[in-house]
GROMACS .gro file of C-alpha atoms in nm:
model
  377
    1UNK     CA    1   0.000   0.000   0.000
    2UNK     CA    2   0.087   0.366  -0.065
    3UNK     CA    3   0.105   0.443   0.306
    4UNK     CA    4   0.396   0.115   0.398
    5UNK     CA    5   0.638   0.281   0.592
    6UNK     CA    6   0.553   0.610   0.609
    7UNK     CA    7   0.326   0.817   0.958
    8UNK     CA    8  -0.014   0.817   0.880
    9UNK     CA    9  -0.195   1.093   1.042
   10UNK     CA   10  -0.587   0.990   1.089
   11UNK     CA   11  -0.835   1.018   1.348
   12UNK     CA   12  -0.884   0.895   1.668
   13UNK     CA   13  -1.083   0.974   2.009
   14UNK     CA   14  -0.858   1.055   2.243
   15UNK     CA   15  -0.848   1.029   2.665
   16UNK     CA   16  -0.662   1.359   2.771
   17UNK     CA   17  -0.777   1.272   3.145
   18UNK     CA   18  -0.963   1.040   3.412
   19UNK     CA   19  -1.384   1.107   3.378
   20UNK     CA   20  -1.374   1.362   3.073
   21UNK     CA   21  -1.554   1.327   2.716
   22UNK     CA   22  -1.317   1.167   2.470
   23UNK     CA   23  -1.215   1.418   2.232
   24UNK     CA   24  -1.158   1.377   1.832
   25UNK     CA   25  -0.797   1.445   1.768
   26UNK     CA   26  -0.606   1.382   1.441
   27UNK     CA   27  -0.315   1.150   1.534
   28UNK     CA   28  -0.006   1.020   1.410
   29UNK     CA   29   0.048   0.623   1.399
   30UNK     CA   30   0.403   0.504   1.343
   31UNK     CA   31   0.473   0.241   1.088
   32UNK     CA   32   0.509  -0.115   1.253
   33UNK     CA   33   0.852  -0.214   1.357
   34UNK     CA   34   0.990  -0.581   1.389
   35UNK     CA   35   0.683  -0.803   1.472
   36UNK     CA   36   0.434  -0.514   1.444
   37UNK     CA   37   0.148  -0.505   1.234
   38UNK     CA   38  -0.046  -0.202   1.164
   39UNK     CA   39  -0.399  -0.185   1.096
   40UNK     CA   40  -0.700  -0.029   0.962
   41UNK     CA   41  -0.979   0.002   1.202
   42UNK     CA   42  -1.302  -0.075   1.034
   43UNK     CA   43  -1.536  -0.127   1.344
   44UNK     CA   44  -1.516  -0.142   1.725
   45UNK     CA   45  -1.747  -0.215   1.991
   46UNK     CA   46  -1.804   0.011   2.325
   47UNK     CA   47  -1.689  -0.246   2.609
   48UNK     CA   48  -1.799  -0.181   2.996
   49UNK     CA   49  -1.353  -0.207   3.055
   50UNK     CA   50  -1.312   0.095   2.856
   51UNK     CA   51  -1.568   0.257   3.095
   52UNK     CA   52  -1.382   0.128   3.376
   53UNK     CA   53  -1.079   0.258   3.251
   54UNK     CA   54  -1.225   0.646   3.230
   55UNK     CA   55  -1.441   0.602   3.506
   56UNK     CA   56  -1.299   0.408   3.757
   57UNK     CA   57  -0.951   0.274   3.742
   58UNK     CA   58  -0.894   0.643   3.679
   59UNK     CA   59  -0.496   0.680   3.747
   60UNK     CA   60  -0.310   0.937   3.589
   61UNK     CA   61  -0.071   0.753   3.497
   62UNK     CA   62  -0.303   0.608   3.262
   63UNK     CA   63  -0.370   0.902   2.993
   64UNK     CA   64  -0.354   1.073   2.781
   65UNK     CA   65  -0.491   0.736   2.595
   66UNK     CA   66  -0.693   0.585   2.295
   67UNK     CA   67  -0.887   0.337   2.451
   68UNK     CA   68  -1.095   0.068   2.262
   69UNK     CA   69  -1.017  -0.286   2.267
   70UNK     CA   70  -1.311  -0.470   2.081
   71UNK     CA   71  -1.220  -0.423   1.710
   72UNK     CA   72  -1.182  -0.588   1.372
   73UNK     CA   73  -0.970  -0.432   1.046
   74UNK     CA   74  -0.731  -0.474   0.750
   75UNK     CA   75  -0.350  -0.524   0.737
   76UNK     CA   76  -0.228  -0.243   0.573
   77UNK     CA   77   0.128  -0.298   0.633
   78UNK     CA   78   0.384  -0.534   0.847
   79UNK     CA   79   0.702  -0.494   1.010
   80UNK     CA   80   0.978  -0.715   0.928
   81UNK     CA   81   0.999  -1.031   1.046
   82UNK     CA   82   0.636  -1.096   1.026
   83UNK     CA   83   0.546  -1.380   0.805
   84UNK     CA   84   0.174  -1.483   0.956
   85UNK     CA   85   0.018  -1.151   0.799
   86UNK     CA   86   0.017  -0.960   0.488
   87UNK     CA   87  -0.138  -0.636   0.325
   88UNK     CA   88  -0.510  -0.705   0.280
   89UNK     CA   89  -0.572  -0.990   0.573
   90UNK     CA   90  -0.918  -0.970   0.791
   91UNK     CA   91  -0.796  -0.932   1.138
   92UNK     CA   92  -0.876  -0.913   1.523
   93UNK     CA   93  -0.611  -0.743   1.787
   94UNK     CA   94  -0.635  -0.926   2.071
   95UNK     CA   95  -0.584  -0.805   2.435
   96UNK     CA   96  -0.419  -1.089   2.524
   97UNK     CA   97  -0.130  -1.203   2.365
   98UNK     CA   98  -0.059  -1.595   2.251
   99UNK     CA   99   0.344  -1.634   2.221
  100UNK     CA  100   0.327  -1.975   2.151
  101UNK     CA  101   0.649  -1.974   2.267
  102UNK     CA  102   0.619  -1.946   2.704
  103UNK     CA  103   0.510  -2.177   3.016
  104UNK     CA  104   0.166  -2.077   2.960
  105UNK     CA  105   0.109  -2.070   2.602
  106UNK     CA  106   0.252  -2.458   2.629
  107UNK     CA  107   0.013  -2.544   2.867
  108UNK     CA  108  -0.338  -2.648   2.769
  109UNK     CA  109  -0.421  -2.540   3.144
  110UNK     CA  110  -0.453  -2.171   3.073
  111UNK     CA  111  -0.472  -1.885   2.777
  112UNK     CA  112  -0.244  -1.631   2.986
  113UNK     CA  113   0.060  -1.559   2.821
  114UNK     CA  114   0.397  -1.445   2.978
  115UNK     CA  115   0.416  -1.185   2.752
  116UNK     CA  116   0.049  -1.010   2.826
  117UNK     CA  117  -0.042  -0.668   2.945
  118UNK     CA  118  -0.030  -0.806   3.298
  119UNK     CA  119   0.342  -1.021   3.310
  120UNK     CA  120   0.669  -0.933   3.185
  121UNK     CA  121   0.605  -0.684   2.903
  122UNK     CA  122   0.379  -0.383   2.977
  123UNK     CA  123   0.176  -0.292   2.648
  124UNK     CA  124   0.058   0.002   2.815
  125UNK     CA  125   0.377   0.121   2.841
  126UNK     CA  126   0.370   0.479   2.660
  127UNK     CA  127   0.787   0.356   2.550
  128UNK     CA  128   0.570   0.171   2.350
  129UNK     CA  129   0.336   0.313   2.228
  130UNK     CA  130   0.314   0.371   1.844
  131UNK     CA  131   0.087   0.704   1.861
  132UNK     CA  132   0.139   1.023   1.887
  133UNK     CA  133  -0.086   1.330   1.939
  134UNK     CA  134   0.032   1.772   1.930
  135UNK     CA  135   0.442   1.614   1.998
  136UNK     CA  136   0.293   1.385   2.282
  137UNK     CA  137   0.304   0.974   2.271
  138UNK     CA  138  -0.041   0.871   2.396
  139UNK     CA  139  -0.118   0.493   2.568
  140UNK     CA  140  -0.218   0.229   2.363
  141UNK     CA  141  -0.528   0.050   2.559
  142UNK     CA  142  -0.475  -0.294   2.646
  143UNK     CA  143  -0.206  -0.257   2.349
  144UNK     CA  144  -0.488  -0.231   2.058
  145UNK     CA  145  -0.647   0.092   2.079
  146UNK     CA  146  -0.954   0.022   1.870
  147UNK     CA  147  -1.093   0.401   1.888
  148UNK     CA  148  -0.845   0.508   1.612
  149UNK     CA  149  -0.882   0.454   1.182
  150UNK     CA  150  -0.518   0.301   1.242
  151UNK     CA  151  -0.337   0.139   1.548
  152UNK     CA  152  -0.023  -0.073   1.538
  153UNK     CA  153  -0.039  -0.403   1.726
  154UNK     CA  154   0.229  -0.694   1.819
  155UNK     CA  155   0.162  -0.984   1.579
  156UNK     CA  156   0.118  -1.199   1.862
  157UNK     CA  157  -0.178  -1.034   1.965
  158UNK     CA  158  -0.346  -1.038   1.659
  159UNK     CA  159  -0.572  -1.292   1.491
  160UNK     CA  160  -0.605  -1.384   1.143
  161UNK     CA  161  -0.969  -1.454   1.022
  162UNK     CA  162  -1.211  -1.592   0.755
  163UNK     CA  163  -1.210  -1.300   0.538
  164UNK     CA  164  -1.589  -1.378   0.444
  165UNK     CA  165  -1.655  -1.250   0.810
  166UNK     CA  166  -1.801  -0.893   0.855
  167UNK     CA  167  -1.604  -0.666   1.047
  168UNK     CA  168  -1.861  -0.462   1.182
  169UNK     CA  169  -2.017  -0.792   1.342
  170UNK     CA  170  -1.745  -1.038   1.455
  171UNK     CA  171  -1.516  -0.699   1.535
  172UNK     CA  172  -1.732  -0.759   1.859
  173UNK     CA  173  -1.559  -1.128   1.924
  174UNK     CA  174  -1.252  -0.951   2.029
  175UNK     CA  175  -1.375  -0.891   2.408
  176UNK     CA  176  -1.703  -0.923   2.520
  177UNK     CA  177  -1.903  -1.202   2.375
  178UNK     CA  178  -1.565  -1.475   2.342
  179UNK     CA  179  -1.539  -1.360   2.721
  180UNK     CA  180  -1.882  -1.467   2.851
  181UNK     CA  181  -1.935  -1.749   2.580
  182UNK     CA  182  -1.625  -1.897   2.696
  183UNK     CA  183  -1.612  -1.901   3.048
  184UNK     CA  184  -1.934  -2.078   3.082
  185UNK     CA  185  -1.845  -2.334   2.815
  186UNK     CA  186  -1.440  -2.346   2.872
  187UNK     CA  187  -1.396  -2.237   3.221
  188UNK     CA  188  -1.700  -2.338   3.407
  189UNK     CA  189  -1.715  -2.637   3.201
  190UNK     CA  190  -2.085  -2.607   3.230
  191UNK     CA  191  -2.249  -2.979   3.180
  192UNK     CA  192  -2.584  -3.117   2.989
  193UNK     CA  193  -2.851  -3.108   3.197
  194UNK     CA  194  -2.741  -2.867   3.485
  195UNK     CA  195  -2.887  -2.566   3.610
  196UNK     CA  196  -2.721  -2.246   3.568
  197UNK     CA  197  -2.709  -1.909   3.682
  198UNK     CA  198  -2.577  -1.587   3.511
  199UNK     CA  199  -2.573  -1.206   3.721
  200UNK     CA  200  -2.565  -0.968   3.474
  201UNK     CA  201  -2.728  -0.930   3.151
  202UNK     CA  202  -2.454  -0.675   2.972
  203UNK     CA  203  -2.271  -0.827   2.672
  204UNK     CA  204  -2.064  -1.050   2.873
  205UNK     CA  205  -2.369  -1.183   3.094
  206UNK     CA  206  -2.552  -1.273   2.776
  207UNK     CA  207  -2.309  -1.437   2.624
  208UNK     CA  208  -2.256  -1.665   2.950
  209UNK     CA  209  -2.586  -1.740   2.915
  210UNK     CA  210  -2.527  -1.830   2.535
  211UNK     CA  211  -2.242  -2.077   2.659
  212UNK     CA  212  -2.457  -2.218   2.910
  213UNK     CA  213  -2.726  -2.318   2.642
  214UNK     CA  214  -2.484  -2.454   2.355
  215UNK     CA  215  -2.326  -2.649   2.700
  216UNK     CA  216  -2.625  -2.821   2.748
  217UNK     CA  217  -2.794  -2.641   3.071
  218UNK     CA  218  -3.164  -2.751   3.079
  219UNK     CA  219  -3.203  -2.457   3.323
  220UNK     CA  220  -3.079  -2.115   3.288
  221UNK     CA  221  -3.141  -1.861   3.511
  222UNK     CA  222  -3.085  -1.465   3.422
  223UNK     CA  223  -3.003  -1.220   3.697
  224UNK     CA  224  -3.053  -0.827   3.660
  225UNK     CA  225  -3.204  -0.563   3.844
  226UNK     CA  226  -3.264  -0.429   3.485
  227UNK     CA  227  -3.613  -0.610   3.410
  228UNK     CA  228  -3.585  -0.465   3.041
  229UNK     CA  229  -3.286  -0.719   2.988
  230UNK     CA  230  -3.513  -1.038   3.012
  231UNK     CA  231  -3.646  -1.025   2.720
  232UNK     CA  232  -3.319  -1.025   2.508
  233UNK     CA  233  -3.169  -1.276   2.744
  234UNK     CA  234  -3.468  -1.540   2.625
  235UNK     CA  235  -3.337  -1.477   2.268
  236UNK     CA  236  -2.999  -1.630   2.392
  237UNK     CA  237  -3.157  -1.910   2.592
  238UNK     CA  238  -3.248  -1.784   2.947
  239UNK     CA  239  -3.540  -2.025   3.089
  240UNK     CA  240  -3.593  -1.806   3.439
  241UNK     CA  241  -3.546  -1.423   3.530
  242UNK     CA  242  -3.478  -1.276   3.887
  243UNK     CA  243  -3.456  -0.954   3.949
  244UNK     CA  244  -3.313  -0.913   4.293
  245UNK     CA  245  -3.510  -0.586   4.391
  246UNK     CA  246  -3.840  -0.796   4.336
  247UNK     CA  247  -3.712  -0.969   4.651
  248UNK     CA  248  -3.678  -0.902   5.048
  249UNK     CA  249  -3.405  -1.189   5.088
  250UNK     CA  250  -3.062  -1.235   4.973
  251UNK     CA  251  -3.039  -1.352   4.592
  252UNK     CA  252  -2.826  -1.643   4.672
  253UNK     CA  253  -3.138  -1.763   4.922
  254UNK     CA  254  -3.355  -1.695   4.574
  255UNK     CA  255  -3.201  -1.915   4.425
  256UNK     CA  256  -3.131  -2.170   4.624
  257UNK     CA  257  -3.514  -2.185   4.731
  258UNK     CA  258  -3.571  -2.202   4.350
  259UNK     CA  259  -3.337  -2.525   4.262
  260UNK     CA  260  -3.381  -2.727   4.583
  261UNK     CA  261  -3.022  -2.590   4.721
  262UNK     CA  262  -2.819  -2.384   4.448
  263UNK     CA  263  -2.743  -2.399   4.102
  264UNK     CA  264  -2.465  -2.620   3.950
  265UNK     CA  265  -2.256  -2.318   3.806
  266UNK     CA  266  -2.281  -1.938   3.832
  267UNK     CA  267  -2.145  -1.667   3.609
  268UNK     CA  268  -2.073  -1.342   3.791
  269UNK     CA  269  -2.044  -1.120   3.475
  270UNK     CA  270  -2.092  -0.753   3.682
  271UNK     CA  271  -1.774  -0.685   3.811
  272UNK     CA  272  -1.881  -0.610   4.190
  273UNK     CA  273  -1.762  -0.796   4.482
  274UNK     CA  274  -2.061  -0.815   4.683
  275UNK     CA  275  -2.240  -0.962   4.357
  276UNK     CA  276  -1.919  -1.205   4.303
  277UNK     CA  277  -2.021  -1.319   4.648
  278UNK     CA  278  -2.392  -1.350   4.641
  279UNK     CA  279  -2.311  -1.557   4.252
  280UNK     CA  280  -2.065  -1.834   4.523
  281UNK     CA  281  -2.324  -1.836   4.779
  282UNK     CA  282  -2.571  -1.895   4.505
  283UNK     CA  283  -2.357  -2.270   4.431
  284UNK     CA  284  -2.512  -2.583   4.566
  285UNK     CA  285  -2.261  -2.711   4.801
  286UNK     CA  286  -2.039  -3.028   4.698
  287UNK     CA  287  -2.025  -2.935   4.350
  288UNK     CA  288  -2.112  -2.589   4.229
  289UNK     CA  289  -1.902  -2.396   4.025
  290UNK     CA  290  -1.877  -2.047   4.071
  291UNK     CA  291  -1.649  -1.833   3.803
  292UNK     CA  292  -1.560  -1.447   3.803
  293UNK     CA  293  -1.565  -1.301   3.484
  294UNK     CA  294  -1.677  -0.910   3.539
  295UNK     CA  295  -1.343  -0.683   3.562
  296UNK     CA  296  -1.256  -0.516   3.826
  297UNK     CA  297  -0.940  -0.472   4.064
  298UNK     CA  298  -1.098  -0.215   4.309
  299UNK     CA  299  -1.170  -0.382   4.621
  300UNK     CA  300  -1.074  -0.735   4.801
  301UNK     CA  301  -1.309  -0.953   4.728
  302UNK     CA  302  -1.381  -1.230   5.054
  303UNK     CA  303  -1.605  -1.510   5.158
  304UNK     CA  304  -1.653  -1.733   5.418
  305UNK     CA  305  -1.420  -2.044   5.446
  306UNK     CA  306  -1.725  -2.244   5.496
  307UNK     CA  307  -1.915  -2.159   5.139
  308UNK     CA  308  -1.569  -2.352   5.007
  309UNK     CA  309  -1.523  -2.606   5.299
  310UNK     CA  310  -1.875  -2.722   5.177
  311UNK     CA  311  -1.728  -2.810   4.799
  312UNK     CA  312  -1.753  -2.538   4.616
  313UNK     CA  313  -1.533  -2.388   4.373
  314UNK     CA  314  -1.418  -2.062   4.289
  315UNK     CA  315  -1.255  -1.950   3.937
  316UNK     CA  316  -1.151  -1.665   3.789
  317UNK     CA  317  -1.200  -1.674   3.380
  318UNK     CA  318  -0.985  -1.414   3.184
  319UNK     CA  319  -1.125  -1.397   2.801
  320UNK     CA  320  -1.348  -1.710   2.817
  321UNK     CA  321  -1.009  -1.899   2.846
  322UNK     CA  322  -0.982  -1.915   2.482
  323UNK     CA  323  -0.603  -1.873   2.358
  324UNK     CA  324  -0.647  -1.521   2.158
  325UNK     CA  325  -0.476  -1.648   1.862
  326UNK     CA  326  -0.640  -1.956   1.832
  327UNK     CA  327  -1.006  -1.913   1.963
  328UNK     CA  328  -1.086  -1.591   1.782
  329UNK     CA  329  -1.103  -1.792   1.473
  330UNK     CA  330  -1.240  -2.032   1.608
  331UNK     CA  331  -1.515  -1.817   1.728
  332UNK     CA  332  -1.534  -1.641   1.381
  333UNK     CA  333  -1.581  -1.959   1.265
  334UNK     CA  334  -1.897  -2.081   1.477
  335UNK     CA  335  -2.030  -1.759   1.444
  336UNK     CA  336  -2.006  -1.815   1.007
  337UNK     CA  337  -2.170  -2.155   1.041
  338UNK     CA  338  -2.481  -1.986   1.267
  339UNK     CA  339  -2.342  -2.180   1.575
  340UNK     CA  340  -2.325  -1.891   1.790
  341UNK     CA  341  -2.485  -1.549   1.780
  342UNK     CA  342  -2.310  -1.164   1.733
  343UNK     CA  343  -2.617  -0.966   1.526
  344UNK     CA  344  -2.860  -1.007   1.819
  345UNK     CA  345  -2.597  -0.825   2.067
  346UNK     CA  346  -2.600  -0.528   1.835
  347UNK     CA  347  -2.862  -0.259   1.942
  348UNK     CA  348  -2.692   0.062   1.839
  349UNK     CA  349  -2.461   0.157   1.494
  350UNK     CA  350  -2.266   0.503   1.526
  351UNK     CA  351  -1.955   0.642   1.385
  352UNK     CA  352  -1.651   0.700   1.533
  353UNK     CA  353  -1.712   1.047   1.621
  354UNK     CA  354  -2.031   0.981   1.835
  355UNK     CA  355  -1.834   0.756   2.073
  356UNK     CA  356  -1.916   1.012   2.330
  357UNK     CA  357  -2.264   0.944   2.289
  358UNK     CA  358  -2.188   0.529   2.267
  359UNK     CA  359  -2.054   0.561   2.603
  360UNK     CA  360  -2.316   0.710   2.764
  361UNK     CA  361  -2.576   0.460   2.664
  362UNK     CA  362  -2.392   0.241   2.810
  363UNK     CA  363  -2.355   0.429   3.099
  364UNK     CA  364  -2.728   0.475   3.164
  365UNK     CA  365  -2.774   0.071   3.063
  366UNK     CA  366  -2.938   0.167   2.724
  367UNK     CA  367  -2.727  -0.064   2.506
  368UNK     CA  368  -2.599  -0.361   2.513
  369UNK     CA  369  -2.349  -0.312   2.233
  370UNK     CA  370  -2.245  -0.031   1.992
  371UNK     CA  371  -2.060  -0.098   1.706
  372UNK     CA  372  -1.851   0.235   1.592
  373UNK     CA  373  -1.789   0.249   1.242
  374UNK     CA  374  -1.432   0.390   1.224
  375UNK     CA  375  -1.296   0.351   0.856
  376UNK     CA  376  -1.489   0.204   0.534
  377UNK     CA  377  -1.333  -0.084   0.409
   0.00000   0.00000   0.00000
């Protein structure tokens, strides 16, 4: 392309600073270096984390930024070394990395990777940043920065897919639905016939309950204090609906009154302790599965020795654990052959330049996913 190895100067929404508007800026996006591939935004979903990030993680240290993380695009050029991608290819960036190479990546145990925003390399690092805005290097989110026409991405965090799929659907299989579809189906390990429980009905909590169904639940049981939720978690496979301010007594009590002493697995897809609780206490003892999946690194999060004593577990699920590189196809794939469902998660389309106005639908609980167009294809 015309634009290999040269700055390209485009558009982005940028973070100046913690709890402000994101503001259009033009930008300036480096060509990739050794390993790098840079790409060309076509659509990005609005994800709760990149709330999180402006709203609540809020350290300084942490802006200016571009945040998005949910995205899909179009190679437009690679740095050397990189062999796996070329000019033209349908991608995902991924905000986890898959080395192939560590301990982890080895292991069929776990999708972390030692070289993830989290371990030994920080992606957030502004060092490394490939963007620039008026002279000053701004944060790559989560190292993909989906809220730009261009980013630059490590090729290990980036997936190749079918290049029938549509961006502006599957561009939402980068976070929020592989997340929740996976951690019921890969983490929980949900089984046919159980009875299942999913707090939460965002993007996340519906897919959980999406996982739980292609599992095999014959019970699924959707928990909001949004009633307008239930109806679109029925689409996905819900069978039951609680909504915890219909009732005087704990949820977990709810529940366990309404499946003769717990449910077999719960999702908590909120991101609140006292919810991450309630979804344990929720577990039938001797068996039940309980797994965290809602971000958040804000407050200690504690239960009673007893609720594990009893035979309960309690697991933490990072991405669904699917490994990026792999799954993401994999969940382009299903998602090609009608296996599992993206359209129906879609309420809102907006351009890039009404992100402002994405974010606060999902602020007020309006949406359960925007798609942003950012660049035409």
């Amino acid at each position: 392309m015309a634009t290999a190895g040269k700055v390209i100067k485009c558009k982005a929404a940028v973070a100046w600073e913690p709890n402000k508007p994101l503001v259009m800026e033009d930008i300036e996006v480096s060509p990739p270096e050794a390993n790098m591939v840079r790409i060309k935004i076509v659509a990005t979903g609005v994800c709760h984390t990149d709330l999180y990030h402006l709203y609540e993680g809020m350290g300084e240290d942490d802006f200016p930024a571009v945040l998005g993380h949910e995205g899909a695009g179009i190679v437009e050029s690679v740095g050397p070394g990189v062999t796996e991608f070329q000019p033209g290819d349908k991608v995902i960036p991924l905000i986890i990395p898959q080395c192939k190479e560590c301990r982890f990546c080895k292991s069929p145990k776990t999708n972390q990777c030692e070289k993830g925003w989290d371990g030994g390399d920080d992606v957030n690092a502004l060092a490394v940043s490939r963007l620039t805005c008026k002279g000053k290097k701004v944060l790559q989110f989560m190292g993909t920065s989906t809220f730009s026409e261009y980013t630059v991405v490590n090729q290990m965090a980036v997936a190749k897919i079918d290049p029938a799929a549509p961006l502006d659907k599957v561009c939402l299989l980068g976070c929020g639905i592989t997340t929740g579809y996976g951690a019921a189906v890969n983490t929980a390990k949900v089984e046919p016939g159980s009875t299942c429980a999913a707090f939460g009905l965002g993007a996340v909590g519906l897919a959980a309950v999406m996982g739980c169904k292609a599992a095999g639940a014959k019970r699924i049981i959707a928990v909001d204090i949004n009633p307008e939720k239930f109806e679109k978690a029925k689409v996905f496979g819900a069978t039951d609906f609680v909504n915890p301010k219909d009732h005087s007594k704990p949820i977990s009590q709810v529940l366990s009154e309404m499946t003769d002493g717990g449910v077999d697995f719960s999702l908590e897809c909120v991101g609140n302790v006292g919810v991450m609780c309630s979804a344990l206490e929720s577990c039938v003892k001797g068996w039940g599965v309980s797994v965290i999946v809602g971000w958040t690194d804000l407050h200690d999060v504690a239960a009673r020795p007893l609720q594990l004593i009893a035979g309960r577990t309690w697991k933490g699920s990072l991405f669904g654990g699917f490994k990026s590189k792999d799954g993401v196809p994999q969940m382009v794939k299903a998602y090609l052959d009608k296996k599992v469902k993206v359209d129906e998660f879609i309420t809102h389309n907006m351009t890039l330049d009404q992100v402002n106005d994405a974010i606060e639908l999902m602020k007020q609980g309006k949406c359960i996913r925007t798609v942003l167009s950012v660049s035409q294809q």
